[in-house]
Short mmCIF file of C-alpha atoms in Angstrom, two decimals:
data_model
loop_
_atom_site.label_atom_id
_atom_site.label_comp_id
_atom_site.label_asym_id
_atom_site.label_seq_id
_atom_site.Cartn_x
_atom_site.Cartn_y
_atom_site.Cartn_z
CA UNK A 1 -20.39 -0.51 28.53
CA UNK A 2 -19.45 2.85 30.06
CA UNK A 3 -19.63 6.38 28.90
CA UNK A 4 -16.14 7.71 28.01
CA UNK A 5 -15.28 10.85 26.15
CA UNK A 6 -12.09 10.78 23.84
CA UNK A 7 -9.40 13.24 24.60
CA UNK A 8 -6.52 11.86 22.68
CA UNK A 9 -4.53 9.15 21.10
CA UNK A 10 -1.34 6.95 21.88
CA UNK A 11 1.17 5.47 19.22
CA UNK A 12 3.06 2.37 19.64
CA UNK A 13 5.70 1.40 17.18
CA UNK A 14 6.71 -2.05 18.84
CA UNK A 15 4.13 -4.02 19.86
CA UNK A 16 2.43 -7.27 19.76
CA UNK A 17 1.40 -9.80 17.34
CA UNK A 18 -2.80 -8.72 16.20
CA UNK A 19 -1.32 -4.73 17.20
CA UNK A 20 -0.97 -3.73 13.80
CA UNK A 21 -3.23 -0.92 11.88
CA UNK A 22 -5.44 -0.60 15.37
CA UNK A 23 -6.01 3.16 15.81
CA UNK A 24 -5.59 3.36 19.69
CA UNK A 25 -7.27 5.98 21.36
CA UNK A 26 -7.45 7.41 25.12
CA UNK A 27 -10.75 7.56 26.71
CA UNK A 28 -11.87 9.37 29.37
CA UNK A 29 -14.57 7.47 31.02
CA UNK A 30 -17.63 10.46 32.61
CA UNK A 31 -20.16 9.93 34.39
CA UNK A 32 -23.62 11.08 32.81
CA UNK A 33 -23.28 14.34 34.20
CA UNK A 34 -20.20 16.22 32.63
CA UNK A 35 -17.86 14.71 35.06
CA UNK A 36 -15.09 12.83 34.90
CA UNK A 37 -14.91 9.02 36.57
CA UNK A 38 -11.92 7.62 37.08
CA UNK A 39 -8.62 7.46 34.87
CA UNK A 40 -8.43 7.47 31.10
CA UNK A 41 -8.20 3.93 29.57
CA UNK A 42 -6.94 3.43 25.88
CA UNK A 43 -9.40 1.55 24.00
CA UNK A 44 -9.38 0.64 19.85
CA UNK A 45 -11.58 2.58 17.58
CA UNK A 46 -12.56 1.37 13.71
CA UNK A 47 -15.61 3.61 13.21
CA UNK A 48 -14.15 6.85 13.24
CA UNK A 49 -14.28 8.45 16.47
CA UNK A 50 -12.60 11.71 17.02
CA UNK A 51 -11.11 14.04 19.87
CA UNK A 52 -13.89 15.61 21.93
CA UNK A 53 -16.50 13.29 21.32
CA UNK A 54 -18.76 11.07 23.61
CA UNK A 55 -18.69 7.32 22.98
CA UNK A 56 -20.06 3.80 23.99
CA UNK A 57 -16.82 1.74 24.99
CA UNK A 58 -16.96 -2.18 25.60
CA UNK A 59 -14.35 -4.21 27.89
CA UNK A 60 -12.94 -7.64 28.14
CA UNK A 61 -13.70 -10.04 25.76
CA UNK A 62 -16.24 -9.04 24.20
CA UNK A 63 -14.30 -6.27 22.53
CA UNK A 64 -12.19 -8.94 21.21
CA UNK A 65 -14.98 -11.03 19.57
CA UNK A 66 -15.32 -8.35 16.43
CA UNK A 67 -12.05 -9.66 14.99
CA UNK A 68 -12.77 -12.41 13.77
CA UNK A 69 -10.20 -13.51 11.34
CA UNK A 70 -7.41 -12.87 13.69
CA UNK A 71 -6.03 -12.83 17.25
CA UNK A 72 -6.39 -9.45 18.22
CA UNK A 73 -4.95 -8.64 22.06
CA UNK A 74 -7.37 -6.13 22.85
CA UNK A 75 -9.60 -5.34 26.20
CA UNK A 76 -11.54 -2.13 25.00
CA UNK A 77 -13.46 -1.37 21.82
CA UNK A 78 -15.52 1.56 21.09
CA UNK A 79 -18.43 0.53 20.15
CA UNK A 80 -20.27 3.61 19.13
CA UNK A 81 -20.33 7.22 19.14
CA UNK A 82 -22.97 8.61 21.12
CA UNK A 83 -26.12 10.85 19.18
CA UNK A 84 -27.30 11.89 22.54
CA UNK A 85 -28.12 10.69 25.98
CA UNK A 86 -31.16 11.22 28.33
CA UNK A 87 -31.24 10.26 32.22
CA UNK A 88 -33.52 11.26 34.78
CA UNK A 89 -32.75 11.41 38.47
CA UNK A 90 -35.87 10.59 40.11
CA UNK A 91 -34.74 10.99 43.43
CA UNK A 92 -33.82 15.17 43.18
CA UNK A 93 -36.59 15.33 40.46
CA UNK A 94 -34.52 16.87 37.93
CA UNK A 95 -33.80 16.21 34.42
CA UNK A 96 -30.49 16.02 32.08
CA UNK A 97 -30.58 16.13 28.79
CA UNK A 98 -26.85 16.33 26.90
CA UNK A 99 -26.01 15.96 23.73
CA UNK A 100 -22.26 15.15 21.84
CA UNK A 101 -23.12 16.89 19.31
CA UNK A 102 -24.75 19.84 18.16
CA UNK B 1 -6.02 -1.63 28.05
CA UNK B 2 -4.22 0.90 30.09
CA UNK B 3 -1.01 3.27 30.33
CA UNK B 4 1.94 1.72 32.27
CA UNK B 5 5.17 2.59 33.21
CA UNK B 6 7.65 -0.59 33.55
CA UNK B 7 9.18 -0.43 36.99
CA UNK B 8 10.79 -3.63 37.52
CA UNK B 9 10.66 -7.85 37.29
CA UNK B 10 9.53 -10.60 39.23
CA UNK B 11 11.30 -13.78 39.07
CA UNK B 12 9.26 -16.75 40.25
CA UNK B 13 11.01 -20.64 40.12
CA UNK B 14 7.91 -23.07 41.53
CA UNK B 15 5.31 -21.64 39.25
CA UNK B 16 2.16 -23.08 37.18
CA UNK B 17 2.06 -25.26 34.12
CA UNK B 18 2.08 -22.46 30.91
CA UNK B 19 4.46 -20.40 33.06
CA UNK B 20 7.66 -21.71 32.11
CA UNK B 21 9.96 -19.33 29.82
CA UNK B 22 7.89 -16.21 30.50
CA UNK B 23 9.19 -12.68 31.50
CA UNK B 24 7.20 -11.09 33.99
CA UNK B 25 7.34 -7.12 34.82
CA UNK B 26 5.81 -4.94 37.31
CA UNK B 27 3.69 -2.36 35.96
CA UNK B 28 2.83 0.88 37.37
CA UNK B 29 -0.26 1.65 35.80
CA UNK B 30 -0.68 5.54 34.57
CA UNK B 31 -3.03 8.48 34.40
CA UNK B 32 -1.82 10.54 31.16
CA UNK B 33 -0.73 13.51 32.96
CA UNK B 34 2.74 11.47 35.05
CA UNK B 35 0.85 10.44 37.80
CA UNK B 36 0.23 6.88 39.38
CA UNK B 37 -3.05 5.58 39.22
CA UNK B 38 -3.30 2.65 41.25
CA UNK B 39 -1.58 -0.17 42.70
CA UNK B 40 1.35 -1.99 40.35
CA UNK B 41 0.34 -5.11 38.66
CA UNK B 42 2.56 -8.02 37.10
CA UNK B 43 2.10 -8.43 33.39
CA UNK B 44 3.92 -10.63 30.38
CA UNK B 45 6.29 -9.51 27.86
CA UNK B 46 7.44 -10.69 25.16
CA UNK B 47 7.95 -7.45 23.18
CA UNK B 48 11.19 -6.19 25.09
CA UNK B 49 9.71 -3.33 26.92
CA UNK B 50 12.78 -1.96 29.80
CA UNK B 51 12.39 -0.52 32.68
CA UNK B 52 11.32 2.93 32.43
CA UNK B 53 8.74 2.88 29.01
CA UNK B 54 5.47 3.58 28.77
CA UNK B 55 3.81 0.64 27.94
CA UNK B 56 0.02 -1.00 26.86
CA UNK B 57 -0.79 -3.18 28.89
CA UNK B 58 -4.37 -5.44 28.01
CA UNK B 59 -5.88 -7.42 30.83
CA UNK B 60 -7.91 -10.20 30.99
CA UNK B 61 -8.64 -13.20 28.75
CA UNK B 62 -7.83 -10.92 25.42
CA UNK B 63 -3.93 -11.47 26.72
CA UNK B 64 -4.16 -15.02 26.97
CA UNK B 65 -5.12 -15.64 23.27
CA UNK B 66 -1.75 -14.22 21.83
CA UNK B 67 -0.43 -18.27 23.02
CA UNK B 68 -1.60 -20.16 20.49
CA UNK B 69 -0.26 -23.52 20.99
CA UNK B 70 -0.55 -23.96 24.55
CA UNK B 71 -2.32 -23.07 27.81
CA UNK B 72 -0.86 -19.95 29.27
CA UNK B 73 -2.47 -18.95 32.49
CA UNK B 74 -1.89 -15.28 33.03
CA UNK B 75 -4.54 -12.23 32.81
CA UNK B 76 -2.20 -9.61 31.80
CA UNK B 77 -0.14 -8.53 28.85
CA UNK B 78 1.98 -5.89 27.62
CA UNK B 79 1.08 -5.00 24.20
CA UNK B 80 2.76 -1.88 22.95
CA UNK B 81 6.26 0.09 24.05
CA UNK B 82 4.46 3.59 24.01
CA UNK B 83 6.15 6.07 21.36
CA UNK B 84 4.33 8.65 22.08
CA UNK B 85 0.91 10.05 23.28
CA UNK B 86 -1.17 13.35 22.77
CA UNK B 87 -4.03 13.61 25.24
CA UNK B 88 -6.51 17.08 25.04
CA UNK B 89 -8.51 18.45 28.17
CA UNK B 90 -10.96 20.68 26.78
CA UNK B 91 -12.44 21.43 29.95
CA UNK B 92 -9.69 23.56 30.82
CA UNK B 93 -8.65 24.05 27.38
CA UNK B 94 -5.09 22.92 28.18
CA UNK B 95 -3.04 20.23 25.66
CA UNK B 96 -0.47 17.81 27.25
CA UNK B 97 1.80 16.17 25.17
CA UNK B 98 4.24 13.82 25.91
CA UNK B 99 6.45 11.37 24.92
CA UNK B 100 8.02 8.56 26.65
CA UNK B 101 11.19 8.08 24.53
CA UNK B 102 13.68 11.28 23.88
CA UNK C 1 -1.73 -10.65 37.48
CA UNK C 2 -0.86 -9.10 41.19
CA UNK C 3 1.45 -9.90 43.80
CA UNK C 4 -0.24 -11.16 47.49
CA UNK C 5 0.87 -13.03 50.23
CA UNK C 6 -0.48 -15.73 51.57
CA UNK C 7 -2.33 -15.12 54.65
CA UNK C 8 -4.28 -18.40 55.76
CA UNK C 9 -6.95 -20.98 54.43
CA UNK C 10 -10.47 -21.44 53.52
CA UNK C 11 -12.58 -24.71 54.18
CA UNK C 12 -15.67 -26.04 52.48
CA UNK C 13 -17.35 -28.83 52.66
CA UNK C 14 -20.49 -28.31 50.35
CA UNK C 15 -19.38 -27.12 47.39
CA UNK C 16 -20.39 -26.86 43.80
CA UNK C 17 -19.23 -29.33 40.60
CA UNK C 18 -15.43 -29.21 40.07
CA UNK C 19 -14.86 -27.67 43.49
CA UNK C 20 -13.34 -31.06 44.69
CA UNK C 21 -9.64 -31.50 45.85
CA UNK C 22 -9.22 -27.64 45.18
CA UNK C 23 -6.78 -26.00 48.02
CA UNK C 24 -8.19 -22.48 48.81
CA UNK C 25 -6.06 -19.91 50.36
CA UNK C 26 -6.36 -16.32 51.33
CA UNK C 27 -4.46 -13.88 49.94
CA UNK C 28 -3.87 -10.39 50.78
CA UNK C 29 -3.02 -8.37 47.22
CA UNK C 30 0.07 -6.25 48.17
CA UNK C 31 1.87 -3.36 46.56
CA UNK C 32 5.48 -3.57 46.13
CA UNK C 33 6.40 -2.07 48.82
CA UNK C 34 5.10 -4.10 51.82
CA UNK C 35 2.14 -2.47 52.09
CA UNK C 36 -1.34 -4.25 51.86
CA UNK C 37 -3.52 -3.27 48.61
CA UNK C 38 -6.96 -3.94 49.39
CA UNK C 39 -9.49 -6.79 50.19
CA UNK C 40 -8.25 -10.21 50.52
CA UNK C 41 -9.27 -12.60 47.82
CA UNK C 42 -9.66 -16.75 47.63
CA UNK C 43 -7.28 -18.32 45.58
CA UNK C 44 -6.98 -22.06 44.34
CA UNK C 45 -3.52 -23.68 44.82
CA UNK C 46 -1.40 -26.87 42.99
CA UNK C 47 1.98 -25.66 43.53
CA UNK C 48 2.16 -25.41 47.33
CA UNK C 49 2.54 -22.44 48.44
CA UNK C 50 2.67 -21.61 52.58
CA UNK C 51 1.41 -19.03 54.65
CA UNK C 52 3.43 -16.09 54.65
CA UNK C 53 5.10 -16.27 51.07
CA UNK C 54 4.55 -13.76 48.04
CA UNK C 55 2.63 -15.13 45.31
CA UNK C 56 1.66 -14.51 41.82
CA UNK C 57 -1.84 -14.48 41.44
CA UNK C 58 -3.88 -14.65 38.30
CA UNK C 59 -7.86 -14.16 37.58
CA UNK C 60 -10.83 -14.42 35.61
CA UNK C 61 -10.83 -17.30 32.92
CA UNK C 62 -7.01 -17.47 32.54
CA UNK C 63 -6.85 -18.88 36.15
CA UNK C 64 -9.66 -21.65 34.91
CA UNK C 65 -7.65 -22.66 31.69
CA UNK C 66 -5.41 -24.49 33.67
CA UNK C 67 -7.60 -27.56 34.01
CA UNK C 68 -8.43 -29.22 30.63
CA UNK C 69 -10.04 -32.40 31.97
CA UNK C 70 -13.29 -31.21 33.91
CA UNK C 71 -14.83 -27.37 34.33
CA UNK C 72 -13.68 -25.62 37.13
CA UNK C 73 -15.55 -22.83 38.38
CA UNK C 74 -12.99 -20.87 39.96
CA UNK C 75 -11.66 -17.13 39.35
CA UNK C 76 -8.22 -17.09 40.65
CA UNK C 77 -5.08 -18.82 40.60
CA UNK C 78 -1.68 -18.76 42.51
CA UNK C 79 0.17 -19.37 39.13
CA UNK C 80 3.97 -18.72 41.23
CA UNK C 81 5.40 -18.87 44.39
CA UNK C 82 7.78 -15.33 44.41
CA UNK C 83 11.42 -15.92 44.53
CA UNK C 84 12.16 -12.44 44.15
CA UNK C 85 11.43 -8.50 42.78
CA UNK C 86 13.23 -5.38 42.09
CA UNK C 87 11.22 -2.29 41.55
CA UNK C 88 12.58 1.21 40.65
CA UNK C 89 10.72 4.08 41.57
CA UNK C 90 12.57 6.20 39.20
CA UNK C 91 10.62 9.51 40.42
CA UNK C 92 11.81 9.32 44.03
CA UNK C 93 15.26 7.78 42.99
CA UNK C 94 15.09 5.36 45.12
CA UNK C 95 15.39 1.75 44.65
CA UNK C 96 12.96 -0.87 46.56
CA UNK C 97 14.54 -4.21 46.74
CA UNK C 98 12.56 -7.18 48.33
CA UNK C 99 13.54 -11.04 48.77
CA UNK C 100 10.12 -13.22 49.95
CA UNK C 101 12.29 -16.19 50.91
CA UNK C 102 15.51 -15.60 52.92
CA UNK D 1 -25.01 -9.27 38.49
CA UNK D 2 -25.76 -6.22 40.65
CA UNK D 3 -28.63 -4.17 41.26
CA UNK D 4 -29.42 -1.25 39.51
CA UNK D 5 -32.00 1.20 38.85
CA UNK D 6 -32.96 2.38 35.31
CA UNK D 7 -31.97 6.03 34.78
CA UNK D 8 -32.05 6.66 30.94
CA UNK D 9 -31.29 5.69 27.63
CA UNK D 10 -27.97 6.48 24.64
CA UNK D 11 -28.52 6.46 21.38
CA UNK D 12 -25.59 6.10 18.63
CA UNK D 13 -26.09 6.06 14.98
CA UNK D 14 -22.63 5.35 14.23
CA UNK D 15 -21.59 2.12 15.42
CA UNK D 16 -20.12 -1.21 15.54
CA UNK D 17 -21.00 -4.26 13.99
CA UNK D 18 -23.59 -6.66 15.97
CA UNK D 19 -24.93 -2.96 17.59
CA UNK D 20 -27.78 -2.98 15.69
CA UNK D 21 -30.96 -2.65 16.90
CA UNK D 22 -30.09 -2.59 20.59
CA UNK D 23 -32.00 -0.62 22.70
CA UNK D 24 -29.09 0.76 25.37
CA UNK D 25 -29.91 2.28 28.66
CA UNK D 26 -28.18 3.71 31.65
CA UNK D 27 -28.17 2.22 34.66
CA UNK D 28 -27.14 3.56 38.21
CA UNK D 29 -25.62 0.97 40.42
CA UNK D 30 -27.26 0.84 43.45
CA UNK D 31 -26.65 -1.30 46.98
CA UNK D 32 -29.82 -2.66 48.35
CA UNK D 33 -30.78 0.66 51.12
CA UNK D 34 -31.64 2.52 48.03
CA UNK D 35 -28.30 4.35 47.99
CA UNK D 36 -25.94 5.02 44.40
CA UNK D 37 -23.31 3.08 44.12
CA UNK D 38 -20.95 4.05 41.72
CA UNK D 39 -20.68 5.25 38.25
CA UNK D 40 -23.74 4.68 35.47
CA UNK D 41 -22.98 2.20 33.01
CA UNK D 42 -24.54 1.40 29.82
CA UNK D 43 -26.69 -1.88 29.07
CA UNK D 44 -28.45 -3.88 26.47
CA UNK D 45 -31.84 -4.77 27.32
CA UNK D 46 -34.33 -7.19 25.46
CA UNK D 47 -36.63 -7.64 28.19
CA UNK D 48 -38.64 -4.18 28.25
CA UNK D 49 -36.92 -2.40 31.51
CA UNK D 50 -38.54 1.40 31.74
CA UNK D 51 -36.73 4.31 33.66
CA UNK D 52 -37.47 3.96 37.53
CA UNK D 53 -37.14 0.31 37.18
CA UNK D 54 -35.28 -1.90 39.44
CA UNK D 55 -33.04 -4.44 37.34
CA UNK D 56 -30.30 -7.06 37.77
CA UNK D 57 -27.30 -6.15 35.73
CA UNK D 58 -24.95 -9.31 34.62
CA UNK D 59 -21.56 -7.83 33.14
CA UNK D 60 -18.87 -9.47 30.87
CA UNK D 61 -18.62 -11.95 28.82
CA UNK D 62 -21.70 -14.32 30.00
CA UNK D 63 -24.01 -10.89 29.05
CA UNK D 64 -22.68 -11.86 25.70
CA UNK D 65 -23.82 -15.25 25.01
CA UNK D 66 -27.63 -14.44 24.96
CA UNK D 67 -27.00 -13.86 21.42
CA UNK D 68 -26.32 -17.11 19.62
CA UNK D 69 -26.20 -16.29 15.97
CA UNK D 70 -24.26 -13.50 15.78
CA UNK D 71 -21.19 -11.76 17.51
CA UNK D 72 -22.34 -8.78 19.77
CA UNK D 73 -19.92 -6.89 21.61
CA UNK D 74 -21.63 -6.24 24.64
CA UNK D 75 -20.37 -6.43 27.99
CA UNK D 76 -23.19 -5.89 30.13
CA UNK D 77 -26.73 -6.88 29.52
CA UNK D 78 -30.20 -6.50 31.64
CA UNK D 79 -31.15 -10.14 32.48
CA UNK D 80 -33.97 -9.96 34.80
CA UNK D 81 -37.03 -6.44 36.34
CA UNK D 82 -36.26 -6.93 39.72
CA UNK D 83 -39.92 -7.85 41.55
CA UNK D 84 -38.84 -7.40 44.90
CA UNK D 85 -36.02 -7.71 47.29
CA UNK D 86 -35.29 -8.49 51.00
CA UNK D 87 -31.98 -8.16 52.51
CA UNK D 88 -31.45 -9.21 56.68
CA UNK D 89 -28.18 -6.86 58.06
CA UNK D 90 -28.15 -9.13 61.39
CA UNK D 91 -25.49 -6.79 63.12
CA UNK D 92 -28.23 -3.93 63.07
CA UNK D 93 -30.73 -6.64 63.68
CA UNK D 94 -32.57 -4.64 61.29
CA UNK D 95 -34.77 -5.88 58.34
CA UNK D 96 -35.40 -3.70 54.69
CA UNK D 97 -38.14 -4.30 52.68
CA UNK D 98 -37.95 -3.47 49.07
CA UNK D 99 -40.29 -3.72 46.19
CA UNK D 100 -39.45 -1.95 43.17
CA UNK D 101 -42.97 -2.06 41.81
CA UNK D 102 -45.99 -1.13 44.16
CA UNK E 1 -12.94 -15.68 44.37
CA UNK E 2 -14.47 -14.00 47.64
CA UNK E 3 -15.86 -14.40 50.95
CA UNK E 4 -19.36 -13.40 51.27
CA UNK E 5 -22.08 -13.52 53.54
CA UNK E 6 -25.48 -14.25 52.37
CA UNK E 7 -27.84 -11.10 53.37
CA UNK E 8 -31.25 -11.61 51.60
CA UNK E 9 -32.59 -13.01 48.34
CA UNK E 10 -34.13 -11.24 44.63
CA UNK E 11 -37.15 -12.07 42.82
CA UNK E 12 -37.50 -11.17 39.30
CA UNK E 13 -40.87 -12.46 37.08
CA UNK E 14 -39.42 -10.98 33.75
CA UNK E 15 -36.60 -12.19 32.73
CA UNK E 16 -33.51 -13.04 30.30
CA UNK E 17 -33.55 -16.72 28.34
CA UNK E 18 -31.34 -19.34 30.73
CA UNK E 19 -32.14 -17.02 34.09
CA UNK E 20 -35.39 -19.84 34.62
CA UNK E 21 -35.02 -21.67 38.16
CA UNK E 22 -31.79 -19.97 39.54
CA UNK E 23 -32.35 -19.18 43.07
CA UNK E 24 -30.73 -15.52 43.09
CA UNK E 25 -29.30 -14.55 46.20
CA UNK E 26 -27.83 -11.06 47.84
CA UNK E 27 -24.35 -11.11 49.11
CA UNK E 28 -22.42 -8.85 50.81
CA UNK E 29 -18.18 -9.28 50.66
CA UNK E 30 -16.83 -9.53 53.27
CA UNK E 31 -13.11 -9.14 54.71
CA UNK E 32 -11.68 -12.07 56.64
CA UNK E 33 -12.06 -9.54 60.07
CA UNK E 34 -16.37 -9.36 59.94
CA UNK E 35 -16.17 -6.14 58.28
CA UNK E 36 -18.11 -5.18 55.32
CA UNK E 37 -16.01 -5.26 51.67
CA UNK E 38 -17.97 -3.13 49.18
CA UNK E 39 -21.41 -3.13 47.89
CA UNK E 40 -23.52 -6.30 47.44
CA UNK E 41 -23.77 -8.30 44.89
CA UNK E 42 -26.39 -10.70 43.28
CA UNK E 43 -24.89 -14.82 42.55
CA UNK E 44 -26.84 -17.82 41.81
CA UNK E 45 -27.16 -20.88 44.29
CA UNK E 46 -27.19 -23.74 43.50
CA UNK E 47 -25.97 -25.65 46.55
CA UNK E 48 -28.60 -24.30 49.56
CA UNK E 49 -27.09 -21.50 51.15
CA UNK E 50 -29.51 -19.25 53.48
CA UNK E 51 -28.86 -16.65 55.07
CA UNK E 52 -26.68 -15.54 57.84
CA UNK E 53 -24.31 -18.19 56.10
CA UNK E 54 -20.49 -17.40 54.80
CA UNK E 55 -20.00 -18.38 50.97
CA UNK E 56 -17.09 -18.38 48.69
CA UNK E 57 -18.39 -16.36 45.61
CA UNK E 58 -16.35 -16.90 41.85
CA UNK E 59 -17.36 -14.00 39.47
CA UNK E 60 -17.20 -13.91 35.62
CA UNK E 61 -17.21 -16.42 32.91
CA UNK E 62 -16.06 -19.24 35.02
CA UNK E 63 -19.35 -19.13 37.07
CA UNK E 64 -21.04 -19.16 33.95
CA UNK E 65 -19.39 -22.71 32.76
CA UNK E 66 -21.33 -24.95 35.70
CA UNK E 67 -23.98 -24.80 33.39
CA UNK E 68 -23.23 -27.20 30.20
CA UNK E 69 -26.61 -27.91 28.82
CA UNK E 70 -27.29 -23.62 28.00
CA UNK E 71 -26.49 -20.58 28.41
CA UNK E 72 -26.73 -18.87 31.46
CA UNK E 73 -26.02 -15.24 31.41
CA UNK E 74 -24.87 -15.17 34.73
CA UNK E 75 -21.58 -13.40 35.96
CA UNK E 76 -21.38 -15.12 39.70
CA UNK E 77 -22.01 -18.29 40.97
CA UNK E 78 -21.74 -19.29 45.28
CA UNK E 79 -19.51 -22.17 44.68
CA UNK E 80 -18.74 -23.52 48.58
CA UNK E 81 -20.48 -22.63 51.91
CA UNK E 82 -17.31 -21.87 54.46
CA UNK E 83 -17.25 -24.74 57.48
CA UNK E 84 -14.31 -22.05 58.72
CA UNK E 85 -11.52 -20.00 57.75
CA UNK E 86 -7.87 -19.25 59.06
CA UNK E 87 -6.11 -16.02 58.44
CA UNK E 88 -2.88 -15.10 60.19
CA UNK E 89 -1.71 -11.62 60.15
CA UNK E 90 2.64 -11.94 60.49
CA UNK E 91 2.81 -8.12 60.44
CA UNK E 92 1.08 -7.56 63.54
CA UNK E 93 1.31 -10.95 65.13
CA UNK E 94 -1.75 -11.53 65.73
CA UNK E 95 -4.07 -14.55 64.71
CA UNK E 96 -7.93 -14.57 63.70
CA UNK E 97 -9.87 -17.96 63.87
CA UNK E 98 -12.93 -17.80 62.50
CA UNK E 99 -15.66 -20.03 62.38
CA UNK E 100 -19.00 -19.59 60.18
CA UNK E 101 -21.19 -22.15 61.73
CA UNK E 102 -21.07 -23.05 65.33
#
């Protein structure tokens, strides 16, 4: 899973068969240090994730396996939204300690 | 799955078995802020998307499981014509909006 | 999937289970504009396609659905042999053109 | 898999189902001269990894199917504490030594 | 799938269920012109390659389905040892030969 922080959403009208009532929104994966890493990715969110907030986010088919009463055409799930995070760099001896939410 | 923008077709007559009857379009994949990110990939359709739109595009096995009935061997999928997205950088407390049909 | 051209083969003699009677070739991933895009990768081949022609490559699992009698361990598949593309780079106004067989 | 070094942990209350009682930690990619390589990422780990550790990473869908009776949407899991290492570059004709526990 | 060259070999004591007995192995990617490709990775062996040795390396589920009796959370497998390689590059007209064992 990576680290992503959610910075929007994306609408589709037309799309494909599974699509339907999937709140879509767009992630922007960050490192664990308040940076950003790499380009946004839209993933699918059922528990409630909103704009500004860190979150866990799953690829391939794994996110897929949660549906499991339909087809669902999906690569990315979020799979939760993150209380708070704690690494340590050993190697420059320092400490991070971030929270989402406070 | 990621943002794309549909930038043209590939035809292809000596192909695999699953292939047969499927239209394939080249992809530019997207940041959200109209600027390339990354080389173009080749993905199915079978939603109508033009040349042009903002698309979904989910990669991987996920896109193979929309063929029920028979063996389709490709890793990519469009999955949603983009109406319209709304993507928030708090960082530098900007808002871009955009919208890929007007 | 992603456009490469074929650049040469690959020869093994000890090999795992499945790996039998596969044809490996090399193929450079290419944007669509002649230029190279990255790392070659080793693709497995039925539909015989040469050195020096633009195929249609497909990986992961999708590429291994292909063979329904025995388990193939392989990650990529040259599921068509390019006829032709068009791609618009709508930005630029310019239009990109390309034939792989002439 | 890849090699990675243990650099923290993320909790989330609010989550998917199959999250449950998953202990998550961050891991730093590394390559084998005890250099970062890349972007943390976020694994599942059953097998008691601490921060500092050395650990082999397996991502995707095979990090899923460690758990048998229920659907867990995982996508990269902690499958073995690395003991030690040794890695030959022969066009340096230079050997490194690694242990990750002394 | 890849080309590789086999650079060293990982022990780990603790481990994930199905990891028992796989001889774990350090490979570097490789390009088909003896230069370096990334950061290396850890596959399973199964077939007796050593070091110094080129290998053709599959990655995700498909590596996974060699094993039939369990599950093996592994996400790449060595799945041929290269005898030799061909790769022509048209653009420059120029050939490399290459040969892994002489």
């Amino acid at each position: 899973m990576f680290l992503g922080k959610v910075i929007g959403s994306v609408w589709a009208t037309q799309k494909e068969v599974g699509m339907d009532n999937l709140k879509l929104l767009v992630i922007q994966p960050m490192d664990f240090r308040d940076s950003e890493a790499g380009t946004p990715i839209i993933a699918a969110d059922r528990i409630g994730a909103g704009v500004g907030e860190n979150v866990i986010v799953s690829r391939g088919s794994p996110a897929r396996t949660l549906f499991t009463d339909k087809m669902v055409p999906i690569d990315a799930m979020i799979v939760g939204i993150v209380d708070s995070y704690e690494v340590t760099q050993e190697t420059e001896e320092e400490v991070w300690k971030s929270r989402s939410k406070e």
